[in-house]
Short mmCIF file of C-alpha atoms in Angstrom, two decimals:
data_model
loop_
_atom_site.label_atom_id
_atom_site.label_comp_id
_atom_site.label_asym_id
_atom_site.label_seq_id
_atom_site.Cartn_x
_atom_site.Cartn_y
_atom_site.Cartn_z
CA UNK A 1 -84.70 71.88 -14.14
CA UNK A 2 -82.14 70.88 -16.62
CA UNK A 3 -80.50 73.56 -18.70
CA UNK A 4 -80.74 73.46 -22.42
CA UNK A 5 -77.02 72.80 -22.67
CA UNK A 6 -77.32 69.79 -20.47
CA UNK A 7 -80.08 68.44 -22.57
CA UNK A 8 -78.02 69.09 -25.62
CA UNK A 9 -75.02 67.18 -24.28
CA UNK A 10 -77.08 64.29 -22.99
CA UNK A 11 -75.40 64.37 -19.55
CA UNK A 12 -77.11 64.36 -16.18
CA UNK A 13 -75.24 67.09 -14.30
CA UNK A 14 -75.60 67.86 -10.61
CA UNK A 15 -77.55 70.92 -9.69
CA UNK A 16 -75.49 74.06 -9.83
CA UNK A 17 -73.01 72.66 -12.32
CA UNK A 18 -73.06 74.16 -15.75
CA UNK A 19 -72.11 72.37 -18.87
CA UNK A 20 -69.45 74.94 -19.60
CA UNK A 21 -67.40 73.76 -16.62
CA UNK A 22 -67.16 70.30 -18.09
CA UNK A 23 -64.88 69.81 -21.07
CA UNK A 24 -64.49 66.52 -22.85
CA UNK A 25 -61.34 66.08 -24.88
CA UNK A 26 -61.55 63.70 -27.73
CA UNK A 27 -58.65 61.25 -27.92
CA UNK A 28 -57.53 60.75 -31.40
CA UNK A 29 -56.83 57.13 -32.25
CA UNK A 30 -54.19 56.32 -34.72
CA UNK A 31 -54.78 53.56 -37.12
CA UNK A 32 -51.56 51.82 -36.10
CA UNK A 33 -52.27 51.34 -32.35
CA UNK A 34 -54.99 49.93 -30.16
CA UNK A 35 -55.79 50.80 -26.57
CA UNK A 36 -57.50 48.72 -23.96
CA UNK A 37 -58.00 48.93 -20.23
CA UNK A 38 -56.14 45.62 -19.45
CA UNK A 39 -53.55 43.24 -20.85
CA UNK A 40 -54.68 39.76 -21.78
CA UNK A 41 -51.72 37.47 -22.53
CA UNK A 42 -51.66 35.00 -25.33
CA UNK A 43 -52.32 31.70 -23.60
CA UNK A 44 -51.17 29.56 -26.47
CA UNK A 45 -47.47 30.11 -25.57
CA UNK A 46 -47.74 30.12 -21.78
CA UNK A 47 -48.03 26.34 -21.30
CA UNK A 48 -50.54 26.81 -18.49
CA UNK A 49 -51.75 23.29 -19.14
CA UNK A 50 -48.63 22.02 -17.41
CA UNK A 51 -49.91 23.37 -14.08
CA UNK A 52 -52.55 21.11 -12.66
CA UNK A 53 -54.78 21.96 -9.74
CA UNK A 54 -55.52 18.95 -7.65
CA UNK A 55 -59.25 18.59 -7.63
CA UNK A 56 -60.90 18.05 -4.28
CA UNK A 57 -64.64 17.52 -4.29
CA UNK A 58 -66.42 19.49 -1.59
CA UNK A 59 -67.73 17.23 1.18
CA UNK A 60 -71.46 16.75 0.95
CA UNK A 61 -72.15 16.17 4.60
CA UNK A 62 -73.02 18.89 7.11
CA UNK A 63 -70.13 21.21 7.89
CA UNK A 64 -68.36 20.16 4.69
CA UNK A 65 -67.80 23.71 3.44
CA UNK A 66 -66.00 24.61 6.69
CA UNK A 67 -63.78 21.55 6.53
CA UNK A 68 -62.94 22.16 2.91
CA UNK A 69 -62.09 25.79 3.70
CA UNK A 70 -59.69 24.69 6.45
CA UNK A 71 -58.09 22.16 4.14
CA UNK A 72 -57.63 24.78 1.42
CA UNK A 73 -56.01 27.22 3.87
CA UNK A 74 -53.71 24.50 5.16
CA UNK A 75 -52.57 23.58 1.66
CA UNK A 76 -52.06 27.15 0.50
CA UNK A 77 -50.61 28.78 3.61
CA UNK A 78 -49.30 25.94 5.76
CA UNK A 79 -50.61 24.13 8.80
CA UNK A 80 -50.28 27.21 11.01
CA UNK A 81 -53.28 28.82 9.27
CA UNK A 82 -55.54 25.84 9.67
CA UNK A 83 -58.13 25.89 12.44
CA UNK A 84 -56.92 23.84 15.43
CA UNK A 85 -60.46 23.21 16.60
CA UNK A 86 -60.97 20.20 14.42
CA UNK A 87 -60.85 16.98 16.35
CA UNK A 88 -59.97 14.95 13.28
CA UNK A 89 -57.77 17.00 10.93
CA UNK A 90 -58.16 16.20 7.31
CA UNK A 91 -55.20 15.57 5.11
CA UNK A 92 -54.74 15.94 1.42
CA UNK A 93 -53.72 13.03 -0.78
CA UNK A 94 -50.79 15.19 -1.93
CA UNK A 95 -48.50 17.62 -0.16
CA UNK A 96 -48.87 20.25 -2.88
CA UNK A 97 -51.93 21.90 -4.34
CA UNK A 98 -49.95 23.07 -7.34
CA UNK A 99 -47.47 20.78 -9.01
CA UNK A 100 -45.41 21.40 -12.10
CA UNK A 101 -45.85 18.62 -14.60
CA UNK A 102 -43.36 17.90 -17.35
CA UNK A 103 -44.70 18.78 -20.75
CA UNK A 104 -44.49 15.72 -22.99
CA UNK A 105 -46.04 17.38 -26.04
CA UNK A 106 -42.67 17.82 -27.72
CA UNK A 107 -39.61 20.04 -27.59
CA UNK A 108 -40.40 23.68 -28.34
CA UNK A 109 -37.02 24.99 -27.17
CA UNK A 110 -33.41 23.90 -27.72
CA UNK A 111 -33.17 23.59 -23.91
CA UNK A 112 -36.19 21.34 -23.49
CA UNK A 113 -35.55 18.20 -21.40
CA UNK A 114 -36.12 15.77 -24.27
CA UNK A 115 -33.52 17.56 -26.39
CA UNK A 116 -30.94 17.30 -23.61
CA UNK A 117 -31.56 13.60 -23.36
CA UNK A 118 -33.00 13.50 -19.85
CA UNK A 119 -36.13 14.61 -18.08
CA UNK A 120 -36.26 16.74 -14.96
CA UNK A 121 -39.32 16.76 -12.69
CA UNK A 122 -39.52 19.64 -10.25
CA UNK A 123 -41.78 19.57 -7.24
CA UNK A 124 -41.65 20.94 -3.73
CA UNK A 125 -40.72 17.44 -2.56
CA UNK A 126 -37.48 17.67 -4.60
CA UNK A 127 -36.44 21.28 -4.91
CA UNK A 128 -33.27 20.27 -6.77
CA UNK A 129 -32.72 17.69 -9.51
CA UNK A 130 -32.01 14.24 -8.01
CA UNK A 131 -28.34 13.24 -7.98
CA UNK A 132 -27.30 9.94 -9.50
CA UNK A 133 -26.45 7.27 -6.89
CA UNK A 134 -22.85 7.41 -5.67
CA UNK A 135 -20.71 4.51 -6.83
CA UNK A 136 -19.13 2.69 -3.88
CA UNK A 137 -16.33 0.20 -4.65
CA UNK A 138 -17.24 -3.35 -3.76
CA UNK A 139 -13.63 -4.35 -3.04
CA UNK A 140 -11.22 -3.13 -0.38
CA UNK A 141 -8.69 -0.51 -1.30
CA UNK A 142 -5.80 -2.77 -0.24
CA UNK A 143 -6.08 -6.01 -2.20
CA UNK A 144 -2.61 -6.35 -3.72
CA UNK A 145 -1.73 -9.75 -5.15
CA UNK A 146 2.01 -9.05 -4.92
CA UNK A 147 2.31 -8.32 -1.20
CA UNK A 148 3.12 -10.79 1.59
CA UNK A 149 1.66 -9.49 4.83
CA UNK A 150 1.33 -12.53 7.14
CA UNK A 151 3.97 -14.85 8.67
CA UNK A 152 3.97 -17.30 11.61
CA UNK A 153 7.20 -17.70 13.58
CA UNK A 154 8.75 -20.84 15.03
CA UNK A 155 8.06 -19.31 18.48
CA UNK A 156 4.30 -19.35 17.76
CA UNK A 157 3.90 -15.61 17.12
CA UNK A 158 1.87 -14.44 14.16
CA UNK A 159 2.92 -11.20 12.42
CA UNK A 160 0.26 -9.29 10.50
CA UNK A 161 0.90 -6.08 8.55
CA UNK A 162 -1.87 -3.51 8.27
CA UNK A 163 -1.09 -0.39 6.29
CA UNK A 164 1.84 1.31 7.98
CA UNK A 165 1.83 -0.95 11.08
CA UNK A 166 2.91 -4.46 12.03
CA UNK A 167 1.11 -6.32 14.83
CA UNK A 168 2.24 -9.45 16.67
CA UNK A 169 -0.28 -11.97 17.96
CA UNK A 170 0.93 -14.62 20.41
CA UNK A 171 -0.93 -17.87 19.81
CA UNK A 172 -0.07 -19.11 23.31
CA UNK A 173 -1.86 -16.31 25.23
CA UNK A 174 -3.71 -14.36 22.47
CA UNK A 175 -1.83 -11.18 23.37
CA UNK A 176 -1.58 -8.57 20.62
CA UNK A 177 1.40 -6.21 20.46
CA UNK A 178 1.99 -3.35 18.06
CA UNK A 179 5.51 -3.83 16.77
CA UNK A 180 5.95 -0.66 14.72
CA UNK A 181 4.37 2.12 12.73
CA UNK A 182 6.28 3.34 9.68
CA UNK A 183 4.49 6.69 9.59
CA UNK A 184 2.43 8.45 6.92
CA UNK A 185 5.11 8.42 4.21
CA UNK A 186 5.78 4.67 4.03
CA UNK A 187 3.93 1.37 4.20
CA UNK A 188 4.52 -2.32 4.92
CA UNK A 189 4.72 -4.58 1.85
CA UNK A 190 6.12 -7.81 3.33
CA UNK A 191 7.00 -9.52 6.62
CA UNK A 192 9.18 -12.57 7.26
CA UNK A 193 10.47 -14.16 10.49
CA UNK A 194 13.92 -15.67 10.81
CA UNK A 195 13.90 -19.42 11.15
CA UNK A 196 14.69 -19.10 14.88
CA UNK A 197 11.71 -16.79 15.25
CA UNK A 198 13.37 -14.04 17.29
CA UNK A 199 13.84 -11.42 14.55
CA UNK A 200 11.47 -10.25 11.88
CA UNK A 201 12.26 -8.50 8.60
CA UNK A 202 9.94 -5.88 7.11
CA UNK A 203 9.94 -4.78 3.49
CA UNK A 204 8.63 -1.26 2.93
CA UNK A 205 6.99 0.66 0.15
CA UNK A 206 10.05 2.92 -0.18
CA UNK A 207 12.29 -0.09 -0.87
CA UNK A 208 13.89 -0.48 2.56
CA UNK A 209 14.40 -3.68 4.52
CA UNK A 210 14.11 -3.25 8.28
CA UNK A 211 15.13 -5.81 10.90
CA UNK A 212 13.27 -5.80 14.23
CA UNK A 213 13.74 -7.68 17.49
CA UNK A 214 10.30 -9.21 18.01
CA UNK A 215 10.65 -9.79 21.75
CA UNK A 216 11.75 -6.22 22.55
CA UNK A 217 9.87 -4.45 19.73
CA UNK A 218 13.06 -2.65 18.81
CA UNK A 219 14.46 -1.91 15.37
CA UNK A 220 17.91 -3.42 14.91
CA UNK A 221 18.85 -2.28 11.43
CA UNK A 222 17.67 -0.65 8.22
CA UNK A 223 19.09 -1.73 4.87
CA UNK A 224 18.62 -0.07 1.49
CA UNK A 225 19.36 -1.03 -2.07
CA UNK A 226 15.95 -1.28 -3.74
CA UNK A 227 14.58 1.62 -5.71
CA UNK A 228 10.91 0.87 -5.02
CA UNK A 229 8.73 -1.37 -2.87
CA UNK A 230 10.05 -4.60 -1.37
CA UNK A 231 7.14 -7.00 -1.77
CA UNK A 232 8.67 -10.36 -0.80
CA UNK A 233 11.29 -11.63 1.69
CA UNK A 234 12.86 -15.04 2.35
CA UNK A 235 15.31 -16.15 5.07
CA UNK A 236 17.60 -19.13 5.05
CA UNK A 237 19.91 -19.88 7.97
CA UNK A 238 22.12 -16.81 7.39
CA UNK A 239 20.99 -14.86 4.35
CA UNK A 240 17.92 -12.72 3.80
CA UNK A 241 16.77 -12.41 0.19
CA UNK A 242 14.49 -9.53 -0.81
CA UNK A 243 12.54 -9.11 -4.04
CA UNK A 244 11.31 -5.81 -5.36
CA UNK A 245 9.29 -4.12 -8.05
CA UNK A 246 12.62 -2.86 -9.40
CA UNK A 247 13.03 -6.46 -10.74
CA UNK A 248 16.08 -7.18 -8.60
CA UNK A 249 16.79 -9.68 -5.82
CA UNK A 250 19.18 -8.52 -3.11
CA UNK A 251 20.95 -10.76 -0.61
CA UNK A 252 21.53 -9.30 2.86
CA UNK A 253 23.82 -10.61 5.60
CA UNK A 254 23.36 -9.26 9.12
CA UNK A 255 27.01 -10.04 9.93
CA UNK A 256 28.42 -7.49 7.48
CA UNK A 257 27.96 -3.70 7.56
CA UNK A 258 27.00 -3.24 3.90
CA UNK A 259 23.35 -3.07 2.88
CA UNK A 260 23.60 -6.15 0.66
CA UNK A 261 26.23 -8.66 -0.37
CA UNK A 262 24.81 -9.73 -3.71
CA UNK A 263 22.36 -8.75 -6.45
CA UNK A 264 20.54 -11.28 -8.65
CA UNK A 265 19.27 -9.85 -11.94
CA UNK A 266 17.11 -12.04 -14.14
CA UNK A 267 13.45 -11.03 -13.96
CA UNK A 268 11.92 -8.61 -16.42
CA UNK A 269 9.17 -7.51 -14.08
CA UNK A 270 8.36 -7.32 -10.36
CA UNK A 271 9.66 -10.15 -8.18
CA UNK A 272 6.66 -11.45 -6.20
CA UNK A 273 7.72 -14.95 -5.04
CA UNK A 274 10.84 -16.05 -3.12
CA UNK A 275 11.63 -19.28 -1.26
CA UNK A 276 14.86 -20.94 -0.11
CA UNK A 277 15.15 -24.70 -0.34
CA UNK A 278 15.22 -26.61 2.94
CA UNK A 279 18.97 -27.24 2.61
CA UNK A 280 19.70 -23.53 1.85
CA UNK A 281 21.39 -24.43 -1.43
CA UNK A 282 18.84 -23.07 -3.90
CA UNK A 283 16.63 -20.00 -4.11
CA UNK A 284 13.49 -20.05 -6.23
CA UNK A 285 12.04 -16.75 -7.45
CA UNK A 286 8.81 -15.99 -9.28
CA UNK A 287 7.96 -12.81 -11.16
CA UNK A 288 5.22 -10.89 -12.82
CA UNK A 289 7.00 -11.77 -16.07
CA UNK A 290 5.53 -15.33 -15.72
CA UNK A 291 8.99 -16.79 -15.11
CA UNK A 292 10.18 -19.17 -12.40
CA UNK A 293 13.94 -18.90 -11.81
CA UNK A 294 16.14 -21.13 -9.68
CA UNK A 295 19.43 -19.74 -8.34
CA UNK A 296 22.31 -21.51 -6.61
CA UNK A 297 25.03 -20.18 -4.34
CA UNK A 298 27.80 -20.34 -6.94
CA UNK A 299 26.50 -18.14 -9.74
CA UNK A 300 24.96 -14.72 -10.29
CA UNK A 301 22.94 -16.13 -13.20
CA UNK A 302 19.91 -18.38 -12.79
CA UNK A 303 20.65 -22.08 -12.95
CA UNK A 304 17.14 -22.74 -14.30
CA UNK A 305 14.72 -20.55 -16.20
CA UNK A 306 11.28 -22.20 -16.28
CA UNK A 307 8.76 -20.48 -18.55
CA UNK A 308 5.76 -22.84 -18.72
CA UNK A 309 3.53 -20.59 -16.59
CA UNK A 310 1.36 -18.11 -18.48
CA UNK A 311 0.72 -15.71 -15.57
CA UNK A 312 2.54 -14.20 -12.59
CA UNK A 313 4.30 -16.72 -10.32
CA UNK A 314 3.80 -15.75 -6.67
CA UNK A 315 3.10 -19.17 -5.12
CA UNK A 316 6.28 -21.21 -4.47
CA UNK A 317 6.93 -24.14 -2.11
CA UNK A 318 9.84 -26.57 -1.68
CA UNK A 319 9.13 -30.13 -0.61
CA UNK A 320 10.46 -30.96 2.89
CA UNK A 321 10.31 -34.65 1.97
CA UNK A 322 12.30 -34.84 -1.27
CA UNK A 323 15.36 -32.84 -2.22
CA UNK A 324 15.09 -30.78 -5.41
CA UNK A 325 11.28 -30.98 -5.60
CA UNK A 326 9.69 -27.58 -6.22
CA UNK A 327 6.03 -26.57 -6.62
CA UNK A 328 4.87 -23.31 -8.24
CA UNK A 329 1.50 -21.77 -8.97
CA UNK A 330 0.38 -19.35 -11.68
CA UNK A 331 -2.02 -16.43 -11.64
CA UNK A 332 -5.40 -15.85 -13.22
CA UNK A 333 -4.41 -16.64 -16.81
CA UNK A 334 -2.61 -19.85 -15.77
CA UNK A 335 -4.37 -21.38 -12.69
CA UNK A 336 -1.98 -24.36 -12.65
CA UNK A 337 0.21 -25.86 -9.94
CA UNK A 338 3.35 -27.28 -11.54
CA UNK A 339 5.94 -29.62 -9.98
CA UNK A 340 9.59 -29.49 -10.97
CA UNK A 341 12.76 -31.49 -10.54
CA UNK A 342 15.34 -28.74 -10.07
CA UNK A 343 18.22 -31.13 -10.64
CA UNK A 344 17.44 -31.41 -14.36
CA UNK A 345 14.70 -28.80 -14.84
CA UNK A 346 12.03 -31.31 -15.88
CA UNK A 347 8.36 -30.71 -15.14
CA UNK A 348 7.12 -33.74 -13.23
CA UNK A 349 3.39 -33.04 -13.13
CA UNK A 350 0.78 -30.30 -13.08
CA UNK A 351 -2.85 -29.76 -12.13
CA UNK A 352 -5.29 -27.11 -13.34
CA UNK A 353 -6.99 -25.76 -10.21
CA UNK A 354 -9.55 -23.61 -12.01
CA UNK A 355 -8.62 -20.48 -10.04
CA UNK A 356 -5.78 -18.02 -9.58
CA UNK A 357 -3.10 -19.62 -7.37
CA UNK A 358 -2.04 -17.17 -4.63
CA UNK A 359 0.01 -19.31 -2.21
CA UNK A 360 1.41 -22.79 -1.70
CA UNK A 361 2.48 -24.51 1.50
CA UNK A 362 3.95 -28.00 1.82
CA UNK A 363 3.15 -29.92 4.98
CA UNK A 364 6.14 -31.18 6.95
CA UNK A 365 3.96 -33.78 8.72
CA UNK A 366 2.55 -35.57 5.66
CA UNK A 367 3.27 -35.47 1.94
CA UNK A 368 0.46 -33.04 1.14
CA UNK A 369 0.35 -29.51 -0.19
CA UNK A 370 -2.14 -26.71 0.49
CA UNK A 371 -2.99 -24.03 -2.06
CA UNK A 372 -4.97 -20.82 -1.64
CA UNK A 373 -6.84 -19.23 -4.51
CA UNK A 374 -8.26 -16.03 -5.85
CA UNK A 375 -10.41 -15.46 -8.93
CA UNK A 376 -12.87 -16.86 -9.05
CA UNK A 377 -13.51 -19.38 -6.28
CA UNK A 378 -11.50 -17.85 -3.37
CA UNK A 379 -11.08 -21.33 -1.95
CA UNK A 380 -8.42 -23.33 -0.10
CA UNK A 381 -7.46 -26.77 -1.42
CA UNK A 382 -5.46 -29.64 0.03
CA UNK A 383 -3.76 -32.10 -2.34
CA UNK A 384 -1.98 -35.40 -1.90
CA UNK A 385 1.41 -35.78 -3.56
CA UNK A 386 2.34 -37.34 -5.95
CA UNK A 387 -1.17 -38.53 -6.89
CA UNK A 388 -2.56 -34.95 -6.75
CA UNK A 389 -5.81 -36.34 -5.40
CA UNK A 390 -7.86 -33.61 -3.78
CA UNK A 391 -8.16 -34.11 -0.02
CA UNK A 392 -10.38 -31.14 0.82
CA UNK A 393 -11.80 -27.87 -0.52
CA UNK A 394 -12.39 -25.21 2.11
CA UNK A 395 -14.44 -22.06 1.59
CA UNK A 396 -15.22 -19.13 3.83
CA UNK A 397 -13.37 -16.11 2.49
CA UNK A 398 -15.47 -13.81 0.35
CA UNK A 399 -12.44 -12.46 -1.53
CA UNK A 400 -9.24 -13.94 -2.89
CA UNK A 401 -7.01 -15.64 -0.32
CA UNK A 402 -3.81 -13.66 -0.73
CA UNK A 403 -1.86 -14.66 2.40
CA UNK A 404 -0.88 -17.98 3.94
CA UNK A 405 1.26 -19.02 6.90
CA UNK A 406 1.71 -22.31 8.76
CA UNK A 407 1.89 -22.92 12.51
CA UNK A 408 5.12 -24.26 14.06
CA UNK A 409 3.60 -27.69 14.70
CA UNK A 410 2.57 -27.97 11.05
CA UNK A 411 -1.09 -28.75 11.77
CA UNK A 412 -2.74 -25.36 11.37
CA UNK A 413 -2.64 -22.72 8.67
CA UNK A 414 -3.79 -19.12 8.81
CA UNK A 415 -5.15 -17.42 5.74
CA UNK A 416 -5.77 -13.75 5.06
CA UNK A 417 -7.91 -12.23 2.35
CA UNK A 418 -9.13 -8.97 0.92
CA UNK A 419 -12.30 -9.38 3.00
CA UNK A 420 -10.20 -8.14 5.98
CA UNK A 421 -10.41 -11.37 7.96
CA UNK A 422 -7.91 -13.94 9.18
CA UNK A 423 -9.10 -17.55 9.31
CA UNK A 424 -7.41 -20.44 11.05
CA UNK A 425 -7.77 -23.96 9.63
CA UNK A 426 -6.69 -27.22 11.25
CA UNK A 427 -5.98 -29.18 8.07
CA UNK A 428 -2.90 -31.37 8.63
CA UNK A 429 -2.46 -34.22 11.10
CA UNK A 430 0.24 -34.25 13.72
CA UNK A 431 3.42 -36.23 13.19
CA UNK A 432 2.26 -39.08 15.41
CA UNK A 433 -1.53 -39.29 15.25
CA UNK A 434 -2.97 -38.76 11.76
CA UNK A 435 -6.51 -37.38 11.75
CA UNK A 436 -9.03 -36.39 9.08
CA UNK A 437 -9.00 -32.83 7.81
CA UNK A 438 -11.20 -30.46 9.81
CA UNK A 439 -12.23 -27.01 8.67
CA UNK A 440 -12.76 -25.88 12.26
CA UNK A 441 -11.25 -22.88 13.94
CA UNK A 442 -8.10 -22.83 15.99
CA UNK A 443 -9.03 -22.26 19.65
CA UNK A 444 -12.49 -21.07 18.51
CA UNK A 445 -10.94 -18.24 16.53
CA UNK A 446 -12.25 -19.29 13.13
CA UNK A 447 -12.80 -15.70 12.05
CA UNK A 448 -10.67 -12.90 13.37
CA UNK A 449 -11.25 -9.36 12.20
CA UNK A 450 -8.09 -7.52 11.15
CA UNK A 451 -9.61 -4.13 10.35
#
């Protein structure tokens, strides 16, 4: 029976427990605080709407609840928790049950993506922000207009410079020989055979001129004098002329012990073109100062200073058919081949080729001239002289045709370009049996990799 105290308190107490053993303390509540049994966050600032749960309708067919349960476990805990008993495992249309979606409602923070000017989308497929694509240069690292890295000797050996090395290719047996390696602190900027074809000169990045015996692969001599790279070389019967970025032309004689016997000063920028006339009496030089100078043996000053070109003059060729006839080609801003009478300095003719002129070569078999080009056509052209009628236009190089050399018989040329290939072209007829121009390969070697 309940005690009167229990009735008074309104509590149902177990038997044997008196109301005096139970004390209820009243908690005083201040007007400034509230108490509750749990914390309910304010959802207006939590941006929970940016988390979307991928909805998957429960399969209606028999056993659908089981399959959906397995799918849910697989998505939440990985494939290891899924039941392996299923003969046809179900897959979700997405790899993630929960995916963070970018809030496009507007910037609410100074660090929001739209304030920073870009948007970042995080998901488990890309745990880190995607990197922008790496920029890869579309052109080779070595594509220098001012270098001269190919020459063909009178003994039918082709010299090709690659970086710090020079390689010799024998056209008679296709044998390749490594002539030299200048090491990691220097590089090859120019190569030029003697007219007899037994010795080869090498201009280096440090300004040296080295002489090598091509048959024995042995260095004969090293000559200094230039302060910086030697980009162009030219032999006559006795004298080797070298042009440099230091704007000077040095004349070297192998018969004397000194490094050079003469210095020609006239260009205001790098010397990039040098050619001796066929009779050894005149030396033509072209520079990055757009000037074409003609020197003779009797003066240290240029006999002619020709300034009609409006770009660098690298391409130079003397006519083997007419004394005192000189051809020169200008760079990208000029694009013209000009013909000169060096006796009086008059310009005889010119033709606008439409592209940067990189090299010129005059055929000794017929009165024709070949030109190689850079921006923007990268073509090879053959011209008749003096009519300047175009005989052929040859294409194949994908980059500008920087190097040109002619075979000893005068029928074939080899061209080198920034696309790291050598191409052989049979373009001139022989001395006895003229034939039409063919853009076929020499001995089926139309494209030779020089990587």
